[in-house]
mmCIF file of C-alpha atoms in Angstrom:
data_model
loop_
_atom_site.group_PDB
_atom_site.id
_atom_site.type_symbol
_atom_site.label_atom_id
_atom_site.label_comp_id
_atom_site.label_asym_id
_atom_site.label_seq_id
_atom_site.Cartn_x
_atom_site.Cartn_y
_atom_site.Cartn_z
ATOM 1 C CA MET A 968 103.067 72.056 151.685
ATOM 2 C CA ALA A 969 99.458 73.305 151.686
ATOM 3 C CA LYS A 970 100.655 76.882 152.524
ATOM 4 C CA THR A 971 103.261 76.605 149.507
ATOM 5 C CA ILE A 972 100.488 75.602 147.170
ATOM 6 C CA GLN A 973 98.239 78.393 148.352
ATOM 7 C CA VAL A 974 101.075 81.207 148.109
ATOM 8 C CA CYS A 975 101.954 79.925 144.667
ATOM 9 C CA ASP A 976 98.677 79.811 143.273
ATOM 10 C CA GLN A 977 97.947 83.371 144.662
ATOM 11 C CA LYS A 978 101.244 84.642 142.885
ATOM 12 C CA ILE A 979 100.434 82.946 139.618
ATOM 13 C CA GLN A 980 96.879 84.651 139.666
ATOM 14 C CA LYS A 981 98.557 87.862 140.465
ATOM 15 C CA ASP A 982 101.211 87.880 137.775
ATOM 16 C CA VAL A 983 98.732 86.535 135.051
ATOM 17 C CA LYS A 984 96.194 89.339 135.677
ATOM 18 C CA ALA A 985 99.119 91.869 135.729
ATOM 19 C CA GLY A 986 100.467 90.461 132.411
ATOM 20 C CA THR A 987 103.756 89.603 133.952
ATOM 21 C CA LEU A 988 103.114 85.885 133.437
ATOM 22 C CA LYS A 989 101.557 85.099 129.974
ATOM 23 C CA ALA A 990 99.990 81.622 130.492
ATOM 24 C CA ALA A 991 96.751 79.991 130.606
ATOM 25 C CA THR A 992 96.397 78.846 134.336
ATOM 26 C CA TYR A 993 93.628 77.117 136.540
ATOM 27 C CA PRO A 994 93.447 78.153 140.148
ATOM 28 C CA VAL A 995 93.693 75.585 142.796
ATOM 29 C CA ALA A 996 92.435 77.575 145.815
ATOM 30 C CA GLY A 997 90.299 75.420 147.761
ATOM 31 C CA LEU A 998 92.096 72.079 146.825
ATOM 32 C CA GLU A 999 95.127 72.555 148.901
ATOM 33 C CA ALA A 1000 94.070 69.810 151.681
ATOM 34 C CA VAL A 1001 93.105 67.366 149.021
ATOM 35 C CA CYS A 1002 96.361 67.593 147.038
ATOM 36 C CA ALA A 1003 98.533 67.492 150.097
ATOM 37 C CA GLY A 1004 96.771 64.697 151.935
ATOM 38 C CA LEU A 1005 96.823 62.731 148.744
ATOM 39 C CA ALA A 1006 100.757 63.049 148.477
ATOM 40 C CA LEU A 1007 101.264 62.128 152.243
ATOM 41 C CA ALA A 1008 98.822 59.033 151.640
ATOM 42 C CA LEU A 1009 100.942 57.990 148.711
ATOM 43 C CA ASN A 1010 104.462 56.540 148.586
ATOM 44 C CA PRO A 1011 107.083 58.677 146.897
ATOM 45 C CA ASP A 1012 107.438 56.141 144.063
ATOM 46 C CA ASP A 1013 103.651 55.729 143.438
ATOM 47 C CA TYR A 1014 102.190 57.190 140.403
ATOM 48 C CA LEU A 1015 100.000 60.163 140.040
ATOM 49 C CA VAL A 1016 98.026 61.540 137.011
ATOM 50 C CA SER A 1017 96.550 64.884 137.132
ATOM 51 C CA THR A 1018 94.499 67.223 135.163
ATOM 52 C CA TYR A 1019 95.168 70.755 133.927
ATOM 53 C CA ARG A 1020 94.007 72.251 137.283
ATOM 54 C CA ASN A 1021 97.172 70.499 138.634
ATOM 55 C CA LEU A 1022 99.334 73.021 140.556
ATOM 56 C CA GLY A 1023 98.483 71.687 143.774
ATOM 57 C CA ASP A 1024 99.123 67.915 142.951
ATOM 58 C CA VAL A 1025 102.235 68.845 141.264
ATOM 59 C CA ILE A 1026 103.675 70.626 144.249
ATOM 60 C CA ALA A 1027 102.609 68.013 146.621
ATOM 61 C CA LYS A 1028 104.162 65.248 144.716
ATOM 62 C CA GLY A 1029 107.362 66.890 145.450
ATOM 63 C CA VAL A 1030 108.366 68.109 141.853
ATOM 64 C CA PRO A 1031 110.910 71.054 142.519
ATOM 65 C CA LEU A 1032 109.138 74.524 142.363
ATOM 66 C CA SER A 1033 111.547 76.443 140.093
ATOM 67 C CA PRO A 1034 111.216 74.244 137.057
ATOM 68 C CA VAL A 1035 107.455 74.018 137.447
ATOM 69 C CA ILE A 1036 107.104 77.844 137.499
ATOM 70 C CA ALA A 1037 109.719 77.956 134.582
ATOM 71 C CA GLU A 1038 107.413 75.468 132.627
ATOM 72 C CA ILE A 1039 104.242 77.645 133.237
ATOM 73 C CA ALA A 1040 106.218 80.546 132.058
ATOM 74 C CA GLY A 1041 107.300 78.689 128.894
ATOM 75 C CA ARG A 1042 110.925 78.776 129.797
ATOM 76 C CA ALA A 1043 113.653 76.348 128.508
ATOM 77 C CA THR A 1044 114.437 75.521 132.240
ATOM 78 C CA GLY A 1045 111.052 74.014 132.847
ATOM 79 C CA VAL A 1046 110.351 70.574 133.386
ATOM 80 C CA ALA A 1047 109.323 69.964 129.755
ATOM 81 C CA LYS A 1048 111.573 72.643 128.302
ATOM 82 C CA GLY A 1049 108.955 75.176 128.133
ATOM 83 C CA LYS A 1050 107.008 73.294 125.655
ATOM 84 C CA GLY A 1051 104.128 71.748 127.760
ATOM 85 C CA GLY A 1052 102.985 74.795 129.728
ATOM 86 C CA ALA A 1053 100.843 74.857 132.748
ATOM 87 C CA MET A 1054 98.487 72.024 131.479
ATOM 88 C CA HIS A 1055 101.173 69.502 130.564
ATOM 89 C CA ILE A 1056 103.551 69.082 133.482
ATOM 90 C CA ALA A 1057 105.027 65.795 134.107
ATOM 91 C CA ASP A 1058 108.158 64.490 135.935
ATOM 92 C CA SER A 1059 108.350 60.922 136.189
ATOM 93 C CA ALA A 1060 111.411 60.938 138.579
ATOM 94 C CA TYR A 1061 108.726 61.982 141.107
ATOM 95 C CA GLY A 1062 106.107 59.719 139.927
ATOM 96 C CA LEU A 1063 103.995 62.591 138.326
ATOM 97 C CA MET A 1064 103.462 60.793 135.106
ATOM 98 C CA THR A 1065 101.268 63.065 133.332
ATOM 99 C CA THR A 1066 98.774 66.120 133.511
ATOM 100 C CA THR A 1067 96.228 66.499 130.791
ATOM 101 C CA GLY A 1068 94.466 69.277 129.209
ATOM 102 C CA ILE A 1069 91.539 67.123 128.047
ATOM 103 C CA VAL A 1070 88.729 66.562 130.658
ATOM 104 C CA GLY A 1071 88.566 62.872 131.767
ATOM 105 C CA SER A 1072 91.578 61.842 129.485
ATOM 106 C CA GLY A 1073 93.900 61.078 132.561
ATOM 107 C CA LEU A 1074 91.588 58.083 133.836
ATOM 108 C CA PRO A 1075 92.448 55.346 131.123
ATOM 109 C CA ILE A 1076 96.116 56.595 131.347
ATOM 110 C CA ALA A 1077 96.036 55.829 134.946
ATOM 111 C CA ALA A 1078 94.360 52.482 134.480
ATOM 112 C CA GLY A 1079 97.307 51.578 132.150
ATOM 113 C CA LEU A 1080 99.866 52.459 134.800
ATOM 114 C CA ALA A 1081 98.003 50.508 137.474
ATOM 115 C CA LEU A 1082 97.840 47.549 135.103
ATOM 116 C CA SER A 1083 101.584 47.768 134.465
ATOM 117 C CA SER A 1084 102.097 47.600 138.306
ATOM 118 C CA LEU A 1085 99.741 44.820 138.676
ATOM 119 C CA LEU A 1086 101.632 42.773 136.021
ATOM 120 C CA ALA A 1087 105.120 43.668 137.456
ATOM 121 C CA GLY A 1088 104.235 43.042 140.897
ATOM 122 C CA ASP A 1089 105.977 46.461 141.960
ATOM 123 C CA GLY A 1090 103.472 47.147 144.774
ATOM 124 C CA LYS A 1091 103.042 50.787 143.423
ATOM 125 C CA ILE A 1092 99.584 52.564 143.500
ATOM 126 C CA THR A 1093 98.406 54.758 140.805
ATOM 127 C CA ALA A 1094 96.301 57.717 141.751
ATOM 128 C CA VAL A 1095 94.268 59.808 139.438
ATOM 129 C CA THR A 1096 92.654 63.088 140.015
ATOM 130 C CA PHE A 1097 89.865 64.650 138.244
ATOM 131 C CA GLY A 1098 86.983 66.969 138.634
ATOM 132 C CA ASP A 1099 83.172 66.447 138.961
ATOM 133 C CA GLY A 1100 82.661 67.294 135.410
ATOM 134 C CA ALA A 1101 84.975 64.371 134.302
ATOM 135 C CA THR A 1102 82.651 61.870 135.898
ATOM 136 C CA SER A 1103 80.246 62.444 132.948
ATOM 137 C CA ILE A 1104 82.875 61.553 130.387
ATOM 138 C CA GLY A 1105 83.028 58.216 128.599
ATOM 139 C CA ALA A 1106 86.452 57.680 129.627
ATOM 140 C CA PHE A 1107 85.690 57.894 133.339
ATOM 141 C CA HIS A 1108 83.414 54.781 132.862
ATOM 142 C CA GLU A 1109 85.696 52.887 130.844
ATOM 143 C CA ALA A 1110 88.492 53.282 133.218
ATOM 144 C CA MET A 1111 86.247 52.481 136.255
ATOM 145 C CA ASN A 1112 85.023 49.375 134.714
ATOM 146 C CA LEU A 1113 88.585 48.139 133.562
ATOM 147 C CA ALA A 1114 89.934 49.033 137.125
ATOM 148 C CA ALA A 1115 86.979 46.950 138.638
ATOM 149 C CA VAL A 1116 87.135 44.004 136.432
ATOM 150 C CA TRP A 1117 90.897 43.576 136.739
ATOM 151 C CA LYS A 1118 91.113 44.792 140.383
ATOM 152 C CA LEU A 1119 93.664 47.208 139.648
ATOM 153 C CA PRO A 1120 95.805 49.026 142.340
ATOM 154 C CA ILE A 1121 94.247 52.520 141.425
ATOM 155 C CA LEU A 1122 93.002 55.252 143.657
ATOM 156 C CA PHE A 1123 90.334 57.471 141.909
ATOM 157 C CA VAL A 1124 90.080 60.883 143.435
ATOM 158 C CA CYS A 1125 87.319 63.048 142.357
ATOM 159 C CA GLN A 1126 88.201 66.895 143.424
ATOM 160 C CA ASN A 1127 84.651 67.861 143.470
ATOM 161 C CA ASN A 1128 84.649 71.670 143.492
ATOM 162 C CA GLN A 1129 81.016 71.672 142.421
ATOM 163 C CA TRP A 1130 81.627 73.467 139.317
ATOM 164 C CA ALA A 1131 82.257 72.090 135.768
ATOM 165 C CA GLU A 1132 83.785 75.263 134.202
ATOM 166 C CA HIS A 1133 80.453 77.358 134.367
ATOM 167 C CA THR A 1134 77.886 74.663 135.186
ATOM 168 C CA PRO A 1135 76.935 73.721 138.745
ATOM 169 C CA THR A 1136 77.105 69.910 139.614
ATOM 170 C CA GLY A 1137 73.276 69.649 139.861
ATOM 171 C CA ASP A 1138 72.696 71.005 136.416
ATOM 172 C CA HIS A 1139 74.768 68.357 134.524
ATOM 173 C CA MET A 1140 73.990 65.114 136.725
ATOM 174 C CA VAL A 1141 71.023 63.831 138.610
ATOM 175 C CA ILE A 1142 73.266 61.880 141.307
ATOM 176 C CA THR A 1143 75.342 64.667 143.012
ATOM 177 C CA GLU A 1144 76.868 62.152 145.438
ATOM 178 C CA ILE A 1145 79.496 61.429 143.016
ATOM 179 C CA ALA A 1146 81.052 58.557 145.059
ATOM 180 C CA SER A 1147 77.853 56.613 144.684
ATOM 181 C CA LYS A 1148 78.766 56.049 140.991
ATOM 182 C CA ALA A 1149 81.488 53.721 142.283
ATOM 183 C CA LYS A 1150 78.927 51.369 143.688
ATOM 184 C CA GLY A 1151 77.780 50.631 140.059
ATOM 185 C CA TYR A 1152 81.253 48.885 139.549
ATOM 186 C CA GLY A 1153 81.380 47.190 142.731
ATOM 187 C CA MET A 1154 84.187 49.606 143.965
ATOM 188 C CA GLU A 1155 84.645 50.712 147.574
ATOM 189 C CA SER A 1156 84.329 54.488 148.062
ATOM 190 C CA ALA A 1157 84.073 57.201 150.467
ATOM 191 C CA THR A 1158 83.149 60.855 150.520
ATOM 192 C CA THR A 1159 85.067 63.386 152.650
ATOM 193 C CA ASP A 1160 84.996 67.197 153.355
ATOM 194 C CA GLY A 1161 87.840 68.239 151.255
ATOM 195 C CA PHE A 1162 88.054 71.488 153.314
ATOM 196 C CA ASP A 1163 88.922 69.347 156.304
ATOM 197 C CA PRO A 1164 92.462 68.505 156.125
ATOM 198 C CA VAL A 1165 92.472 65.926 158.995
ATOM 199 C CA ALA A 1166 89.383 63.923 157.708
ATOM 200 C CA THR A 1167 90.686 64.126 154.246
ATOM 201 C CA LEU A 1168 94.009 62.724 155.026
ATOM 202 C CA GLU A 1169 92.504 59.849 157.090
ATOM 203 C CA VAL A 1170 90.093 58.737 154.098
ATOM 204 C CA LEU A 1171 92.831 58.861 151.617
ATOM 205 C CA ARG A 1172 95.091 56.747 154.027
ATOM 206 C CA ARG A 1173 92.273 54.350 154.543
ATOM 207 C CA ALA A 1174 91.912 54.063 150.741
ATOM 208 C CA THR A 1175 95.655 53.641 149.908
ATOM 209 C CA GLU A 1176 95.862 51.054 152.697
ATOM 210 C CA SER A 1177 93.022 49.024 151.400
ATOM 211 C CA ILE A 1178 94.576 49.070 147.795
ATOM 212 C CA ARG A 1179 97.941 47.935 149.095
ATOM 213 C CA ASN A 1180 96.290 45.098 150.798
ATOM 214 C CA GLY A 1181 94.742 43.645 147.831
ATOM 215 C CA GLY A 1182 91.429 45.277 147.965
ATOM 216 C CA GLY A 1183 91.317 46.491 144.474
ATOM 217 C CA PRO A 1184 90.447 50.100 143.198
ATOM 218 C CA PHE A 1185 88.993 52.745 145.660
ATOM 219 C CA PHE A 1186 86.914 55.883 144.938
ATOM 220 C CA VAL A 1187 87.289 58.930 147.108
ATOM 221 C CA GLU A 1188 85.209 62.070 146.478
ATOM 222 C CA ALA A 1189 86.516 65.186 148.276
ATOM 223 C CA VAL A 1190 83.776 67.777 148.263
ATOM 224 C CA THR A 1191 85.372 71.221 148.157
ATOM 225 C CA TYR A 1192 84.321 74.447 146.238
ATOM 226 C CA ARG A 1193 86.049 76.494 143.557
ATOM 227 C CA LEU A 1194 87.176 79.764 145.320
ATOM 228 C CA SER A 1195 87.730 81.686 142.041
ATOM 229 C CA GLY A 1196 86.930 81.816 138.205
ATOM 230 C CA HIS A 1197 87.613 78.739 136.006
ATOM 231 C CA THR A 1198 90.856 80.317 135.037
ATOM 232 C CA SER A 1199 92.995 82.960 136.550
ATOM 233 C CA THR A 1200 91.302 85.730 134.561
ATOM 234 C CA ALA A 1201 87.994 84.187 134.002
ATOM 235 C CA ASP A 1202 84.727 86.055 135.409
ATOM 236 C CA TYR A 1203 82.933 84.188 137.970
ATOM 237 C CA SER A 1204 79.989 86.566 138.592
ATOM 238 C CA TYR A 1205 77.572 83.661 137.867
ATOM 239 C CA MET A 1206 78.690 81.902 141.062
ATOM 240 C CA PRO A 1207 76.307 82.695 144.078
ATOM 241 C CA LYS A 1208 77.845 85.236 146.351
ATOM 242 C CA GLU A 1209 76.606 83.659 149.553
ATOM 243 C CA ASN A 1210 77.909 80.257 148.528
ATOM 244 C CA LEU A 1211 81.314 81.719 147.611
ATOM 245 C CA ASP A 1212 81.517 83.795 150.761
ATOM 246 C CA ALA A 1213 80.842 80.779 153.046
ATOM 247 C CA ALA A 1214 83.410 78.695 151.199
ATOM 248 C CA ARG A 1215 86.186 81.211 151.440
ATOM 249 C CA GLY A 1216 85.399 81.492 155.186
ATOM 250 C CA ALA A 1217 86.025 77.600 155.487
ATOM 251 C CA GLU A 1218 88.869 77.348 153.234
ATOM 252 C CA PRO A 1219 91.343 74.408 154.243
ATOM 253 C CA VAL A 1220 94.837 76.301 154.729
ATOM 254 C CA GLY A 1221 93.330 78.624 157.325
ATOM 255 C CA LYS A 1222 91.451 76.112 159.010
ATOM 256 C CA LEU A 1223 94.620 73.780 159.107
ATOM 257 C CA ARG A 1224 96.507 76.645 160.661
ATOM 258 C CA GLU A 1225 93.851 77.250 163.341
ATOM 259 C CA LEU A 1226 93.924 73.491 164.219
ATOM 260 C CA LEU A 1227 97.679 73.430 164.597
ATOM 261 C CA GLU A 1228 97.816 76.615 166.782
ATOM 262 C CA SER A 1229 94.789 75.688 168.882
ATOM 263 C CA SER A 1230 96.028 72.281 169.564
ATOM 264 C CA ALA A 1231 99.472 73.318 170.347
ATOM 265 C CA VAL A 1232 101.218 71.144 167.714
ATOM 266 C CA LEU A 1233 103.008 74.077 166.265
ATOM 267 C CA SER A 1234 103.343 77.480 167.803
ATOM 268 C CA LYS A 1235 102.371 80.760 166.189
ATOM 269 C CA GLU A 1236 105.990 81.623 165.835
ATOM 270 C CA ARG A 1237 106.631 78.442 164.056
ATOM 271 C CA LEU A 1238 103.683 78.877 161.563
ATOM 272 C CA GLU A 1239 104.864 82.333 160.815
ATOM 273 C CA GLU A 1240 108.220 80.803 160.024
ATOM 274 C CA ILE A 1241 106.587 78.288 157.581
ATOM 275 C CA ASP A 1242 104.642 81.241 156.024
ATOM 276 C CA GLY A 1243 107.759 82.942 155.579
ATOM 277 C CA GLN A 1244 109.625 79.929 154.076
ATOM 278 C CA ALA A 1245 106.741 79.267 151.648
ATOM 279 C CA LEU A 1246 106.759 82.862 150.439
ATOM 280 C CA ALA A 1247 110.687 82.909 149.813
ATOM 281 C CA ASP A 1248 110.377 79.554 148.004
ATOM 282 C CA VAL A 1249 107.728 80.843 145.693
ATOM 283 C CA GLU A 1250 109.535 84.203 144.981
ATOM 284 C CA ASP A 1251 112.726 82.231 144.357
ATOM 285 C CA ALA A 1252 111.010 79.974 141.939
ATOM 286 C CA PHE A 1253 109.543 83.001 140.058
ATOM 287 C CA ALA A 1254 112.857 84.874 139.892
ATOM 288 C CA PHE A 1255 114.471 81.808 138.479
ATOM 289 C CA ALA A 1256 111.739 81.300 135.712
ATOM 290 C CA TYR A 1257 111.670 84.879 134.709
ATOM 291 C CA ALA A 1258 115.343 84.981 134.510
ATOM 292 C CA SER A 1259 115.440 82.062 132.177
ATOM 293 C CA ASP A 1260 115.399 81.926 128.484
ATOM 294 C CA TYR A 1261 112.686 80.872 126.182
ATOM 295 C CA PRO A 1262 113.050 77.625 124.280
ATOM 296 C CA ASP A 1263 115.140 77.772 120.916
ATOM 297 C CA PRO A 1264 112.717 77.463 118.094
ATOM 298 C CA ARG A 1265 114.636 74.336 116.940
ATOM 299 C CA GLU A 1266 113.354 72.545 120.034
ATOM 300 C CA ALA A 1267 110.031 72.344 118.341
ATOM 301 C CA PHE A 1268 111.395 69.546 116.422
ATOM 302 C CA THR A 1269 112.985 67.625 119.310
ATOM 303 C CA ASP A 1270 110.915 65.253 121.664
ATOM 304 C CA VAL A 1271 108.385 64.630 118.952
ATOM 305 C CA PHE A 1272 109.178 60.913 118.188
ATOM 306 C CA SER A 1273 110.933 58.431 120.439
ATOM 307 C CA THR A 1274 114.504 57.517 119.548
ATOM 308 C CA LYS A 1275 114.197 54.177 121.628
ATOM 309 C CA THR A 1276 113.300 50.872 119.936
ATOM 310 C CA MET A 1277 111.722 47.996 121.617
ATOM 311 C CA GLU A 1278 112.357 44.329 120.655
ATOM 312 C CA ILE A 1279 109.537 41.915 120.947
ATOM 313 C CA SER A 1280 109.991 38.391 121.090
ATOM 314 C CA ALA A 1281 107.783 35.948 119.467
#
């Protein structure tokens, strides 16, 4: 899963820079362990709300890769018929309820989904991912407060890559230990090294177990580092070279591979098979996307308003 995310992310960046893929995309390098760990901690039918930097969350949640790449490429075979693009991927069949292009806007949506589960008693958890910059947005605090007051079954996951677009965390907030913000709402929280796949999975599983046992909302801060520009083509010369080099040397996919091989969980040959399968799956998905047609212009007038009606009893 983590390897597929990495290979797919690299392919997207390569094709965007080459002009083969014309899309606004946001690299997820450095987030692979957090995305994969979250998916493993959740049940398949749990809800997930993500951001515009969503590729890792989308793949990990199990949405088929071919329609995801087709959506990013703006093709009719995409999950949203090519009309949503990279920032607006959703597939409720896999519990991926929405991804949003507005910073912080997913948090109140997630609170609403969690409230629906609480009222229905369906036992589902809603997880919502967001970056460090989103924790300074009003919607963040509104969602946190409601979740705490109503004891919603919601998991807040801050994917702290230490950069809010071009601004380092310490330049836009005094308290850089973001998990501590949850204390103001009486919410249980934990911080983990997002580059450590095992530690991250353990924290996320502890969080989901607490929520399922009636503990109310839980906040997890996964500290990572953004390993490229804000977008696939953005300049990132402003990032300190020494910090970036150190982060790239500790990136989670390579660390996981070393751990699996050194502990004899998987052989080198099996790991190479996994690498090959990830590469083949990604190449197949891109071939499918590029061979697909663009949406018919008349599609601009469909899916705008719901045709369903709702009866409300007095």
